[in-house]
């Protein structure tokens, strides 16, 4: 399939790299492609970034049949642009498609389209340290129909956004809140898919966390309200008595690519790392006995995010004196050094764009 390219006539002014927040500025072009049962995925095109006109009955708007991804393009010191494990995002997009009854996309084609779009927008990749170009591939159900069934038609689009840190705290410890009042996902549901409904389901608890001075919710499992799962914008890691522990993927947790990379690096460094169920009681107990060394999150948007405080019921625990821990720092440095080309890429994770 040939990608048609239509260039924007007027280019937008670029933002100051130093003032970038997360996800509110978009580049000049986007990628679009359509699906119908007769033609399959067809009409791939790069065109000026523009609003999508929709029938008010569009199925995505009513039943949230959609999936998305998040990955980043990084500028290296020499000025080139590169991606980090993008084939993993494309694979996960297809896994999410299967969970939401959306027709899968040819992975090689999508990866090439994404690279072509980023190459065209290379001047939008910021160069201030720790900034990047966030890439958001998305698929939405487009049948105008109010009955509940899978749509017959879809739109795939990719938009790009120059970003700085996801959390206003940057690489500083955040405060998270554990609640028994709400759950994000249940086993057998769509918790492991990257689908809008999971994020919508997290908003009310997130709001309550914010009102209490916490930036995110650390979710408990939806069945027993006992086991720690993920934060919603990132996976979670605990360092207990020198061992790194992260919740195993039970079906309701997003299989994060940064999570996978942390595990791979820890194994390469011969650190003790375990994927297993870990309960909130075990975590609070570890803190009580003084063996909870560190907690940190890992995600594409959040990178590595140290956690300095956790609130659960009436208890509040301070982790590592509210400071960035050595283990979190080690992963943060190693990952960002690979992503920005400041270090060797021993795993073959980097895909050059320009
Ligand atoms: C990401 O890390 O890319 C995410 O999708 C998390 C969040 C911004 C939704």
Coordinates of C-alpha atoms and ligand atoms in Angstrom, one line a residue:
X1 CA 0.0 0.0 0.0
X2 CA 1.3 3.4 -1.0
X3 CA 1.0 6.3 1.5
X4 CA -0.4 9.5 0.0
X5 CA 1.3 12.6 1.4
X6 CA -0.4 16.0 1.5
X7 CA 1.7 18.7 3.1
X8 CA 0.3 21.4 5.3
X9 CA 0.3 24.9 3.6
X10 CA 0.9 26.8 6.8
X11 CA 3.1 25.4 9.5
X12 CA 2.4 26.1 13.1
X13 CA 4.9 27.9 15.3
X14 CA 7.0 25.4 17.4
X15 CA 6.8 25.7 21.2
X16 CA 9.7 26.5 23.4
X17 CA 11.3 23.1 24.4
X18 CA 11.8 24.2 28.0
X19 CA 8.1 24.9 28.7
X20 CA 6.7 21.6 27.4
X21 CA 4.1 19.9 29.6
X22 CA 2.3 16.8 28.4
X23 CA -0.1 16.3 25.6
X24 CA -1.6 19.7 24.6
X25 CA 0.5 20.7 21.6
X26 CA 0.2 18.8 18.3
X27 CA 2.3 18.8 15.1
X28 CA 1.4 19.9 11.6
X29 CA 0.6 16.5 10.1
X30 CA -1.2 13.2 11.1
X31 CA -1.5 9.8 9.6
X32 CA -4.9 8.4 8.7
X33 CA -6.2 5.1 7.3
X34 CA -9.7 3.6 7.0
X35 CA -11.1 0.2 7.3
X36 CA -14.2 -1.4 5.8
X37 CA -15.0 -5.1 5.3
X38 CA -14.7 -4.8 1.5
X39 CA -11.4 -3.1 1.3
X40 CA -9.8 -4.0 4.6
X41 CA -7.4 -1.3 5.9
X42 CA -7.0 1.1 3.0
X43 CA -6.3 4.7 1.9
X44 CA -3.2 5.3 4.1
X45 CA -2.3 9.0 4.1
X46 CA -0.3 11.6 5.8
X47 CA -2.1 14.9 5.7
X48 CA -2.4 18.2 7.7
X49 CA -3.5 17.7 11.3
X50 CA -7.2 18.3 11.3
X51 CA -10.4 17.8 13.3
X52 CA -12.3 14.6 12.4
X53 CA -15.8 15.1 11.4
X54 CA -18.2 12.5 12.9
X55 CA -21.8 11.5 12.8
X56 CA -23.2 12.0 16.3
X57 CA -24.1 8.3 16.2
X58 CA -20.5 7.2 15.6
X59 CA -20.1 4.0 17.7
X60 CA -16.8 5.1 19.3
X61 CA -18.7 8.0 21.0
X62 CA -21.3 5.7 22.5
X63 CA -19.7 2.4 23.3
X64 CA -15.9 3.3 23.5
X65 CA -14.9 0.7 20.9
X66 CA -11.4 1.9 20.4
X67 CA -7.8 1.3 21.2
X68 CA -4.6 3.4 21.4
X69 CA -0.9 3.3 22.0
X70 CA 1.8 5.6 23.4
X71 CA 5.4 5.7 22.4
X72 CA 8.1 8.3 22.0
X73 CA 10.6 9.6 19.4
X74 CA 13.9 10.9 21.0
X75 CA 16.5 13.3 19.7
X76 CA 20.1 12.3 20.2
X77 CA 23.0 14.6 20.9
X78 CA 24.0 14.3 17.2
X79 CA 20.6 15.5 16.2
X80 CA 19.2 12.2 14.8
X81 CA 15.8 10.9 15.9
X82 CA 15.1 7.4 17.2
X83 CA 12.3 5.2 18.6
X84 CA 12.4 2.8 21.5
X85 CA 11.0 -0.7 20.9
X86 CA 8.2 0.6 18.6
X87 CA 7.5 -3.0 17.4
X88 CA 6.3 -3.8 20.9
X89 CA 3.7 -1.0 20.7
X90 CA 2.5 -2.1 17.3
X91 CA 2.1 -5.7 18.6
X92 CA 0.3 -4.5 21.7
X93 CA -2.0 -2.4 19.6
X94 CA -3.0 -5.6 17.8
X95 CA -3.5 -7.4 21.1
X96 CA -5.8 -4.6 22.2
X97 CA -7.6 -4.8 18.9
X98 CA -8.4 -8.5 19.5
X99 CA -9.8 -7.6 22.9
X100 CA -12.1 -5.0 21.5
X101 CA -13.1 -6.9 18.3
X102 CA -11.3 -4.5 16.0
X103 CA -9.6 -5.8 12.8
X104 CA -5.9 -6.1 13.2
X105 CA -3.4 -4.0 11.3
X106 CA -0.3 -5.2 9.4
X107 CA 2.5 -4.5 11.9
X108 CA 5.3 -3.9 9.5
X109 CA 3.1 -1.5 7.5
X110 CA 2.0 0.4 10.6
X111 CA 5.6 0.7 11.9
X112 CA 6.8 2.0 8.6
X113 CA 3.9 4.5 8.4
X114 CA 4.7 5.7 11.9
X115 CA 8.4 6.2 11.0
X116 CA 7.4 8.1 7.9
X117 CA 5.2 10.4 9.8
X118 CA 7.9 11.0 12.5
X119 CA 10.5 11.6 9.8
X120 CA 8.3 14.2 8.1
X121 CA 7.8 15.9 11.5
X122 CA 11.4 15.5 12.7
X123 CA 11.8 19.3 13.4
X124 CA 9.1 18.9 16.1
X125 CA 11.2 16.5 18.1
X126 CA 12.4 18.7 21.0
X127 CA 16.1 18.6 22.0
X128 CA 16.1 19.9 25.6
X129 CA 17.0 17.0 27.9
X130 CA 14.2 14.6 28.9
X131 CA 11.8 16.0 26.3
X132 CA 10.5 13.9 23.4
X133 CA 7.9 13.6 20.7
X134 CA 5.0 11.5 22.1
X135 CA 3.3 9.3 19.4
X136 CA -0.3 8.4 19.8
X137 CA -1.6 5.7 17.4
X138 CA -5.4 5.3 17.8
X139 CA -8.2 3.3 16.3
X140 CA -11.8 4.2 16.6
X141 CA -15.1 2.5 15.6
X142 CA -16.8 4.7 13.0
X143 CA -20.2 3.0 12.1
X144 CA -23.1 5.5 12.8
X145 CA -25.2 2.9 14.7
X146 CA -26.7 2.7 18.1
X147 CA -27.1 -1.0 18.5
X148 CA -24.4 -2.8 20.6
X149 CA -22.2 -4.8 18.3
X150 CA -18.7 -4.4 16.9
X151 CA -18.5 -1.7 14.2
X152 CA -17.9 -2.6 10.6
X153 CA -15.8 0.4 9.8
X154 CA -12.8 2.0 11.6
X155 CA -10.4 4.9 11.4
X156 CA -6.8 4.6 12.4
X157 CA -4.9 7.8 13.1
X158 CA -1.5 8.7 14.5
X159 CA -1.0 12.1 16.1
X160 CA 2.3 13.5 17.5
X161 CA 2.8 15.8 20.5
X162 CA 6.1 17.3 21.7
X163 CA 6.2 16.6 25.5
X164 CA 8.2 17.2 28.7
X165 CA 7.6 15.4 32.0
X166 CA 4.2 13.6 32.4
X167 CA 4.0 14.5 36.1
X168 CA 4.5 18.1 37.2
X169 CA 7.0 16.7 39.8
X170 CA 9.3 15.6 37.0
X171 CA 11.8 12.9 38.2
X172 CA 10.8 13.6 41.9
X173 CA 8.8 11.3 44.2
X174 CA 5.1 11.4 43.7
X175 CA 2.4 10.6 46.2
X176 CA -0.1 7.8 45.5
X177 CA -3.3 6.7 47.0
X178 CA -4.7 3.2 47.4
X179 CA -8.4 2.8 47.6
X180 CA -10.9 0.0 48.2
X181 CA -13.8 2.0 47.0
X182 CA -13.1 1.8 43.3
X183 CA -11.5 -0.7 40.9
X184 CA -10.0 0.0 37.5
X185 CA -10.5 -3.4 35.8
X186 CA -11.5 -7.0 36.6
X187 CA -10.2 -10.3 35.5
X188 CA -11.8 -11.4 32.2
X189 CA -12.4 -7.8 31.3
X190 CA -10.3 -5.5 29.2
X191 CA -7.8 -4.3 31.8
X192 CA -4.8 -5.5 29.9
X193 CA -5.9 -3.7 26.7
X194 CA -5.1 -0.1 26.0
X195 CA -8.6 1.0 25.5
X196 CA -10.3 4.3 26.5
X197 CA -12.8 2.8 28.8
X198 CA -10.1 1.7 31.3
X199 CA -9.0 5.3 31.6
X200 CA -12.6 6.6 31.9
X201 CA -13.1 4.1 34.7
X202 CA -10.2 5.6 36.6
X203 CA -11.3 9.2 36.6
X204 CA -13.5 9.3 39.7
X205 CA -11.0 7.6 41.9
X206 CA -8.3 9.9 40.4
X207 CA -10.3 12.9 41.2
X208 CA -10.7 11.8 44.8
X209 CA -7.0 11.1 45.1
X210 CA -6.3 14.7 43.8
X211 CA -8.7 16.2 46.3
X212 CA -6.7 14.4 49.0
X213 CA -3.4 15.7 47.7
X214 CA -2.3 12.6 45.9
X215 CA -1.3 12.6 42.2
X216 CA -2.4 9.0 41.2
X217 CA -4.3 5.9 42.3
X218 CA -2.5 2.6 42.9
X219 CA -5.2 0.1 42.0
X220 CA -6.0 -3.0 43.9
X221 CA -7.3 -6.1 42.0
X222 CA -11.0 -6.0 41.2
X223 CA -11.8 -9.4 42.7
X224 CA -10.3 -9.6 46.2
X225 CA -9.4 -5.9 46.6
X226 CA -6.1 -7.2 48.0
X227 CA -3.4 -7.4 45.4
X228 CA -1.6 -4.4 44.0
X229 CA -2.0 -4.0 40.2
X230 CA -0.9 -0.8 38.5
X231 CA -1.2 3.0 38.6
X232 CA -3.1 3.5 35.4
X233 CA -0.5 5.7 33.8
X234 CA 2.3 3.3 34.7
X235 CA 3.2 -0.1 36.1
X236 CA 4.5 -0.4 39.6
X237 CA 7.7 -1.8 41.2
X238 CA 8.6 -2.4 44.9
X239 CA 12.0 -2.9 46.3
X240 CA 11.7 -5.0 49.4
X241 CA 14.8 -6.2 51.3
X242 CA 16.8 -5.7 48.1
X243 CA 14.5 -7.7 45.9
X244 CA 12.6 -6.0 43.1
X245 CA 9.0 -7.1 42.8
X246 CA 6.4 -6.2 40.3
X247 CA 2.8 -7.5 40.0
X248 CA 2.5 -10.4 37.6
X249 CA 0.4 -9.9 34.5
X250 CA -2.9 -11.5 35.5
X251 CA -5.1 -10.2 32.7
X252 CA -6.3 -6.9 34.3
X253 CA -2.9 -5.2 34.2
X254 CA -1.5 -3.3 31.2
X255 CA 1.7 -5.2 29.9
X256 CA 3.9 -2.1 29.9
X257 CA 6.9 -1.9 27.5
X258 CA 8.8 0.2 30.1
X259 CA 7.9 -2.5 32.6
X260 CA 9.3 -5.2 30.3
X261 CA 12.4 -3.1 29.8
X262 CA 13.0 -2.7 33.5
X263 CA 12.7 -6.5 34.0
X264 CA 15.1 -7.1 31.1
X265 CA 17.7 -4.7 32.4
X266 CA 17.4 -6.1 36.0
X267 CA 18.0 -9.6 34.6
X268 CA 21.0 -8.4 32.6
X269 CA 22.5 -6.8 35.7
X270 CA 21.8 -10.0 37.7
X271 CA 19.5 -8.1 40.1
X272 CA 16.9 -10.1 42.0
X273 CA 13.6 -9.4 40.2
X274 CA 10.4 -11.3 40.6
X275 CA 7.0 -11.0 38.9
X276 CA 4.4 -12.2 41.4
X277 CA 1.2 -11.2 43.2
X278 CA 1.9 -8.8 46.0
X279 CA -0.8 -7.7 48.4
X280 CA -1.3 -4.3 50.0
X281 CA -0.9 -6.0 53.4
X282 CA 2.5 -7.3 52.5
X283 CA 3.5 -3.9 51.3
X284 CA 2.4 -2.1 54.5
X285 CA 4.0 -4.9 56.6
X286 CA 7.3 -4.5 54.7
X287 CA 7.2 -0.8 55.6
X288 CA 6.4 -1.5 59.2
X289 CA 9.4 -3.9 59.5
X290 CA 11.7 -1.5 57.8
X291 CA 12.4 -3.6 54.7
X292 CA 10.5 -1.5 52.1
X293 CA 13.4 0.2 50.4
X294 CA 11.8 1.8 47.4
X295 CA 8.7 2.1 45.2
X296 CA 8.7 3.4 41.7
X297 CA 6.4 3.4 38.6
X298 CA 7.4 2.7 35.0
X299 CA 5.6 3.8 31.8
X300 CA 6.2 5.4 28.5
X301 CA 4.8 8.8 29.5
X302 CA 6.0 8.6 33.1
X303 CA 9.4 6.9 32.3
X304 CA 10.5 6.0 35.8
X305 CA 8.6 7.8 38.5
X306 CA 9.7 7.4 42.2
X307 CA 7.0 7.1 44.7
X308 CA 7.6 8.9 48.0
X309 CA 4.4 8.4 49.8
X310 CA 1.5 5.9 49.8
X311 CA -1.8 6.4 51.6
X312 CA -4.1 3.4 52.3
X313 CA -7.1 3.9 54.6
X314 CA -6.0 5.8 57.6
X315 CA -2.3 4.9 57.1
X316 CA 0.2 7.0 55.3
X317 CA 3.7 5.6 54.7
X318 CA 6.8 7.6 53.6
X319 CA 9.2 5.6 51.4
X320 CA 12.9 6.2 51.4
X321 CA 12.4 9.4 53.3
X322 CA 10.5 10.8 50.3
X323 CA 13.7 10.8 48.3
X324 CA 14.6 9.3 44.9
X325 CA 16.0 5.8 45.5
X326 CA 19.2 4.3 44.1
X327 CA 17.3 1.6 42.2
X328 CA 14.8 3.9 40.6
X329 CA 17.7 6.2 39.7
X330 CA 19.6 3.3 38.1
X331 CA 16.7 2.4 35.9
X332 CA 15.9 5.9 35.0
X333 CA 19.5 6.7 34.0
X334 CA 19.9 3.5 32.0
X335 CA 16.7 3.7 30.1
X336 CA 16.9 7.4 29.3
X337 CA 20.6 7.0 28.3
X338 CA 19.6 4.3 25.8
X339 CA 16.5 6.2 24.6
X340 CA 18.5 9.4 24.0
X341 CA 21.5 7.6 22.5
X342 CA 23.8 8.6 25.4
X343 CA 24.8 5.0 26.0
X344 CA 25.2 1.7 24.1
X345 CA 22.0 -0.2 23.3
X346 CA 22.9 -3.6 24.5
X347 CA 19.5 -5.0 23.9
X348 CA 18.9 -3.8 20.3
X349 CA 15.9 -1.7 21.4
X350 CA 16.6 1.4 19.3
X351 CA 15.1 1.9 15.9
X352 CA 16.5 4.9 14.0
X353 CA 14.2 7.3 12.1
X354 CA 16.5 9.9 10.7
Ligands
LIG1 C1 1.7 6.0 28.1 O1 2.6 5.9 29.0 O2 2.0 6.2 27.0 C2 0.3 6.1 28.4 O3 -0.5 5.8 27.6 C3 -0.1 6.5 29.8 C4 -1.1 7.7 29.8 C5 -0.6 8.9 29.2 C6 -2.4 7.3 29.3

